[in-house]
Short mmCIF file of C-alpha atoms in Angstrom, two decimals:
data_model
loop_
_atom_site.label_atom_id
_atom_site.label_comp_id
_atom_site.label_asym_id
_atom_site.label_seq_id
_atom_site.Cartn_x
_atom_site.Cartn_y
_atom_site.Cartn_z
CA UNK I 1 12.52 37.53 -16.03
CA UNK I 2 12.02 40.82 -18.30
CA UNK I 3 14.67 43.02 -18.33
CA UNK I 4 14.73 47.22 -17.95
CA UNK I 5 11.86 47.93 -20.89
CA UNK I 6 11.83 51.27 -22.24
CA UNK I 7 10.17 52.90 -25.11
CA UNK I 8 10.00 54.19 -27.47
CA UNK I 9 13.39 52.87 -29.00
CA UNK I 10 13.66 56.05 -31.33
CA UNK I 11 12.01 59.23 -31.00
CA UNK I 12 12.01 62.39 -32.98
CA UNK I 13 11.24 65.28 -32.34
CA UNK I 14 11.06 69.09 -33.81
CA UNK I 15 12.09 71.60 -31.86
CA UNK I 16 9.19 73.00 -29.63
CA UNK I 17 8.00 69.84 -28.79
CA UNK I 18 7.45 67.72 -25.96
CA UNK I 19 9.01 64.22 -26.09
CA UNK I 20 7.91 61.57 -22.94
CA UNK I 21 10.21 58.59 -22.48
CA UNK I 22 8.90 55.87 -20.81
CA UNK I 23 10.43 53.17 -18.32
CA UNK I 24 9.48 50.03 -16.86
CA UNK I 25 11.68 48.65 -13.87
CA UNK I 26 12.75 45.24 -14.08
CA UNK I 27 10.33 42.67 -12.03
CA UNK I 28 10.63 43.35 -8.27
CA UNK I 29 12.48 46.71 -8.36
CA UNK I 30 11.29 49.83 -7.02
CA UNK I 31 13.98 52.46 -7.84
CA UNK I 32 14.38 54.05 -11.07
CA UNK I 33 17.06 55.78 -12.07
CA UNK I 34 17.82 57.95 -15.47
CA UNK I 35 21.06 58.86 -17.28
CA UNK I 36 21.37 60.99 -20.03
CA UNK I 37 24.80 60.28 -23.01
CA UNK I 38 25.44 62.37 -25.71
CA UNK I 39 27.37 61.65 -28.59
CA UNK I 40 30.99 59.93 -27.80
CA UNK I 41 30.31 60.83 -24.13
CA UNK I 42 30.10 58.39 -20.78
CA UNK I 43 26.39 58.60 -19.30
CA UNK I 44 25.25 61.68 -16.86
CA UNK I 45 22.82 60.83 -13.87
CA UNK I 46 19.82 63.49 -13.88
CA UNK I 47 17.24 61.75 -11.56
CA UNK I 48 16.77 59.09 -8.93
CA UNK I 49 13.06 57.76 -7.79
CA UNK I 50 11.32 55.43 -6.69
CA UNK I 51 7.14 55.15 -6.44
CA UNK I 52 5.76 58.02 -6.13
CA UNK I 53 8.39 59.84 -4.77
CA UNK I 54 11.82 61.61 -6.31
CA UNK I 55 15.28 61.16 -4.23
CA UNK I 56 17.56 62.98 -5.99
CA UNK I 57 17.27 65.46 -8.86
CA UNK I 58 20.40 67.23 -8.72
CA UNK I 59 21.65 66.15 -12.31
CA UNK I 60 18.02 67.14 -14.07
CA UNK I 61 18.32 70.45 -15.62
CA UNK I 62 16.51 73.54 -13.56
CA UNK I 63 13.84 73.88 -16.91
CA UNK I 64 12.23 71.86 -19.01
CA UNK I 65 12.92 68.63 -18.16
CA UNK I 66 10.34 66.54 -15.12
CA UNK I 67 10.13 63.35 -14.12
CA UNK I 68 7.67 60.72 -12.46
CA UNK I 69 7.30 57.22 -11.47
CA UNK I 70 3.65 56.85 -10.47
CA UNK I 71 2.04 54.29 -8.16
CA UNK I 72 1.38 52.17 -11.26
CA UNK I 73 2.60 52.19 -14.61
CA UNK I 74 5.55 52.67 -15.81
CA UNK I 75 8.74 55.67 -15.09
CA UNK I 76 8.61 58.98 -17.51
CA UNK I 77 10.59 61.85 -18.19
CA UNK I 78 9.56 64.55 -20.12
CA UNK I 79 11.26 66.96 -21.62
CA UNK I 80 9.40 70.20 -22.74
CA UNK I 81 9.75 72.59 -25.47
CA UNK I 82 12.75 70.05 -26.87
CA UNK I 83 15.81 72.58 -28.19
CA UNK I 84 18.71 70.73 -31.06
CA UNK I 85 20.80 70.01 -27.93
CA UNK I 86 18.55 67.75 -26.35
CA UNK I 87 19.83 65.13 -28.37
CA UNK I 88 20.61 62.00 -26.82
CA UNK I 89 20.31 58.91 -25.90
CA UNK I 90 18.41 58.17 -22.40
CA UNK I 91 18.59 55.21 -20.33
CA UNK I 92 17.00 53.78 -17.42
CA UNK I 93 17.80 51.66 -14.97
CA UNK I 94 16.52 49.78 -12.47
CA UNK I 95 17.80 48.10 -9.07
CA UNK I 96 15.92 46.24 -5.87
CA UNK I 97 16.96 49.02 -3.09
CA UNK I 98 18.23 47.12 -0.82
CA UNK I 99 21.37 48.29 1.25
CA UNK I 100 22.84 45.42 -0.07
CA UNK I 101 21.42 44.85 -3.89
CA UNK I 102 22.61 48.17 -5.38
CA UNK I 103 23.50 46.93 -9.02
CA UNK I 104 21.66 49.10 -11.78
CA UNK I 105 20.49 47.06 -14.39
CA UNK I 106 20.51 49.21 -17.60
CA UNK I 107 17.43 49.29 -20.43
CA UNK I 108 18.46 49.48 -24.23
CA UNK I 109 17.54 53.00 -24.13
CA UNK I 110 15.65 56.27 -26.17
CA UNK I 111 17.67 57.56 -28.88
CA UNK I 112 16.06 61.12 -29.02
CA UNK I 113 16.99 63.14 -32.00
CA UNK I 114 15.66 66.73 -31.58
CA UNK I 115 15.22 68.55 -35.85
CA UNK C 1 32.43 65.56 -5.81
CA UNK C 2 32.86 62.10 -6.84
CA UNK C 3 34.67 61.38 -10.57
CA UNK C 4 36.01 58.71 -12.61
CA UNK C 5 39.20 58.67 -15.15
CA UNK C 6 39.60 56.35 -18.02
CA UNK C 7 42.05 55.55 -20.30
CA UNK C 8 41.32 57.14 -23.75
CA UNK C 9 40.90 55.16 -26.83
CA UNK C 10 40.40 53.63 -28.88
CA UNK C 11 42.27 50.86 -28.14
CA UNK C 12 42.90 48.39 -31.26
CA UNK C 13 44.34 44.84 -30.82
CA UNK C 14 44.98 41.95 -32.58
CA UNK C 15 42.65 38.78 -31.52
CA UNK C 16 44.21 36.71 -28.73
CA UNK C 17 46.22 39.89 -27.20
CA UNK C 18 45.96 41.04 -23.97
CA UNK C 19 43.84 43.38 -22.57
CA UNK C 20 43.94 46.25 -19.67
CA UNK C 21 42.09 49.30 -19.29
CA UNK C 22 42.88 51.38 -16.68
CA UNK C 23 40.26 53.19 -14.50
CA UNK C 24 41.13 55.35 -11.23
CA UNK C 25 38.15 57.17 -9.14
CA UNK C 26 37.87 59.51 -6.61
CA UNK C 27 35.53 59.03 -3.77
CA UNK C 28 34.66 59.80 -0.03
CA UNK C 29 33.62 56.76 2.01
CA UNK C 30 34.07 53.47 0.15
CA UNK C 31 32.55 53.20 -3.07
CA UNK C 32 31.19 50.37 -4.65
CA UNK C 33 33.00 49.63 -8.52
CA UNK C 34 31.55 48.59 -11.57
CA UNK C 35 32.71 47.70 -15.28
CA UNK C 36 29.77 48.36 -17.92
CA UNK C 37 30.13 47.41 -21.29
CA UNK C 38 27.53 48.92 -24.20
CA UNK C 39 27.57 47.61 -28.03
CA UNK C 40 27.21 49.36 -31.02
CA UNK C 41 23.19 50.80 -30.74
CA UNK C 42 22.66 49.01 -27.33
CA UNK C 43 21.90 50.09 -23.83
CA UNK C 44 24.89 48.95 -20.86
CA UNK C 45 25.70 45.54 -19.78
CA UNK C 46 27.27 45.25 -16.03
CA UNK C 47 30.00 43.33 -16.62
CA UNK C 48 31.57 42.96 -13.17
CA UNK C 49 31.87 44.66 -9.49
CA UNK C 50 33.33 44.68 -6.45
CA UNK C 51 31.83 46.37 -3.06
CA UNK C 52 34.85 46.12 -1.07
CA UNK C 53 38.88 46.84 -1.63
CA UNK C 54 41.03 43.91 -2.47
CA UNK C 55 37.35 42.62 -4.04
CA UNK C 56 38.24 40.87 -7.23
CA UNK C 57 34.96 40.82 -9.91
CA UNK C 58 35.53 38.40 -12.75
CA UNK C 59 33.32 37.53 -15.35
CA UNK C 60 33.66 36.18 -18.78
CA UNK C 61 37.36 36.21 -18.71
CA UNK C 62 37.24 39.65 -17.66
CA UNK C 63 38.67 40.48 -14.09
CA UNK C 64 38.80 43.49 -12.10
CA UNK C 65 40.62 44.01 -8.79
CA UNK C 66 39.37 46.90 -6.09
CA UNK C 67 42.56 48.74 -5.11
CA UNK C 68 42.12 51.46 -2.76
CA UNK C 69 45.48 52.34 -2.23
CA UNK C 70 46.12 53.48 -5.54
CA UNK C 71 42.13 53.86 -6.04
CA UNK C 72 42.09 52.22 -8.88
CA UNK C 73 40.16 49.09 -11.05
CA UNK C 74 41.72 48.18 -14.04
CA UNK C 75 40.11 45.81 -16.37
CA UNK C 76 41.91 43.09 -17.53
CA UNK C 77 41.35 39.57 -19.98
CA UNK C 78 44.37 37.61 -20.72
CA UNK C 79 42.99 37.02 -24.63
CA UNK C 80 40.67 39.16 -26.21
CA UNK C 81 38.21 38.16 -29.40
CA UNK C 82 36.61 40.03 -31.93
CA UNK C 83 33.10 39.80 -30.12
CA UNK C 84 34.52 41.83 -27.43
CA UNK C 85 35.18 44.74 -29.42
CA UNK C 86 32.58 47.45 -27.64
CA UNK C 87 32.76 50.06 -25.80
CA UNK C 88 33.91 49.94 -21.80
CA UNK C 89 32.72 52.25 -18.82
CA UNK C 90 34.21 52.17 -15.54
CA UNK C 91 31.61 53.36 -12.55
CA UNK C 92 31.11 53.86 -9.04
CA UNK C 93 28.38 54.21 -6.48
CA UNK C 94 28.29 55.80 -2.98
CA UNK C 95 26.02 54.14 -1.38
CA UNK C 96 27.28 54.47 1.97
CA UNK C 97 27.59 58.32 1.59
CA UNK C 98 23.70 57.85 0.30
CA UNK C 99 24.13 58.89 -3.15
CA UNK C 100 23.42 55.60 -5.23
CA UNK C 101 23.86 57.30 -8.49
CA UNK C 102 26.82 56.08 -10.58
CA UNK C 103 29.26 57.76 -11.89
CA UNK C 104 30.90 56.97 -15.32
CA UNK C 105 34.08 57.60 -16.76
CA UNK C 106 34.04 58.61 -20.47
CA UNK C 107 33.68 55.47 -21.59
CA UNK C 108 36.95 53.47 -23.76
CA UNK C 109 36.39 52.16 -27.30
CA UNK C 110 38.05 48.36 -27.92
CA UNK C 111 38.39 47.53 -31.42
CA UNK C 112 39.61 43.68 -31.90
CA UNK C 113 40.57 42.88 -35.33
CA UNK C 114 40.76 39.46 -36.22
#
């Protein structure tokens, strides 16, 4: 059973530019979640979804920054007009939903360096 | 709000020592607990977790107990190895408040030497 996929592994960036992140959910689960961690820092939570529809945003910053997970295909967040301290690394995660099957289950992550 | 507190590290021991991180939260409701661990360049591991207090989560000779009188959930392994050395995060969820985001503590750095 694959595991959280996301990619790309390493993405660079100058500043200006948009960068996309991509996410697929482990097999069977239909929440998303992503978590931003910046150098020597624990992980942030910016944005909870699941298909088609976001639950909570209230850790995504006001500008910029958007995220989806379509019908099909796989999660994205995009961050727009990338500035130096956009630099991080991004995770996903993934869990079933259930009221009783809450685990996240963590992907390797994006490792976005911003020039 | 919701926040978790960490020991800072890094912590350095000698193989076959004993290990305890300490990790205290604060939470309405009852949170569920977690212990993540991430290696060097890697994304987070769940290592353990406990839903309910006097829950003990145990894996790998790791072991966790859910105190919610002292709101607490130290990690513990009676003898640590160089393969553990990494870099621990202590989280919790809110599920029953609806928020199933986690939140992390800073994260604490264990350095085994052999």
């Amino acid at each position: 059973n694959a595991g959280v996929m996301q990619n790309p592994r390493h993405l660079v960036r100058r500043r200006g530019q948009e960068a996309r992140l991509r996410c697929s959910p482990m097999k069977g689960h239909s929440h998303v979640y992503w978590y931003r961690q910046l150098p020597e820092e624990g992980l942030k939570f910016m944005v909870y979804l699941q298909k088609e529809n976001i639950i909570d945003e209230s850790g995504m910053p006001k500008e910029r920054f958007s995220a989806e997970f379509p019908k099909e295909g796989p999660s994205i967040l995009r961050i727009q007009q990338v500035v130096r301290g956009d630099s991080a690394a991004y995770f996903c995660a993934s869990s079933l939903g259930t009221a009783t099957q809450e685990t996240q289950y963590f992907g390797p992550g994006t490792r976005l360096l911003v020039l | 709000g919701n926040s978790v507190t960490q020991m800072e590290g890094p912590v350095t021991l000698s193989e076959e020592a004993f290990l305890t991180i300490n990790c205290t939260y604060t939470a309405t409701g009852y949170p569920s607990l977690f212990w993540y661990v991430q290696y060097p360049g890697e994304g987070l591991q769940l290592l353990l977790k406990a839903t309910k207090a006097d829950d003990k989560g145990s894996n790998k000779g790791f072991e966790a107990t859910y105190r919610k009188e002292t709101t607490s959930f130290h990690l513990e392994k009676g003898s640590v190895q160089v393969s553990d050395s990494a870099v621990y995060f202590c989280a919790l969820s809110a599920m029953d408040t609806g928020r199933r985001a986690l939140t992390f503590g800073s994260g604490t750095r264990l350095q085994v030497q052999p």
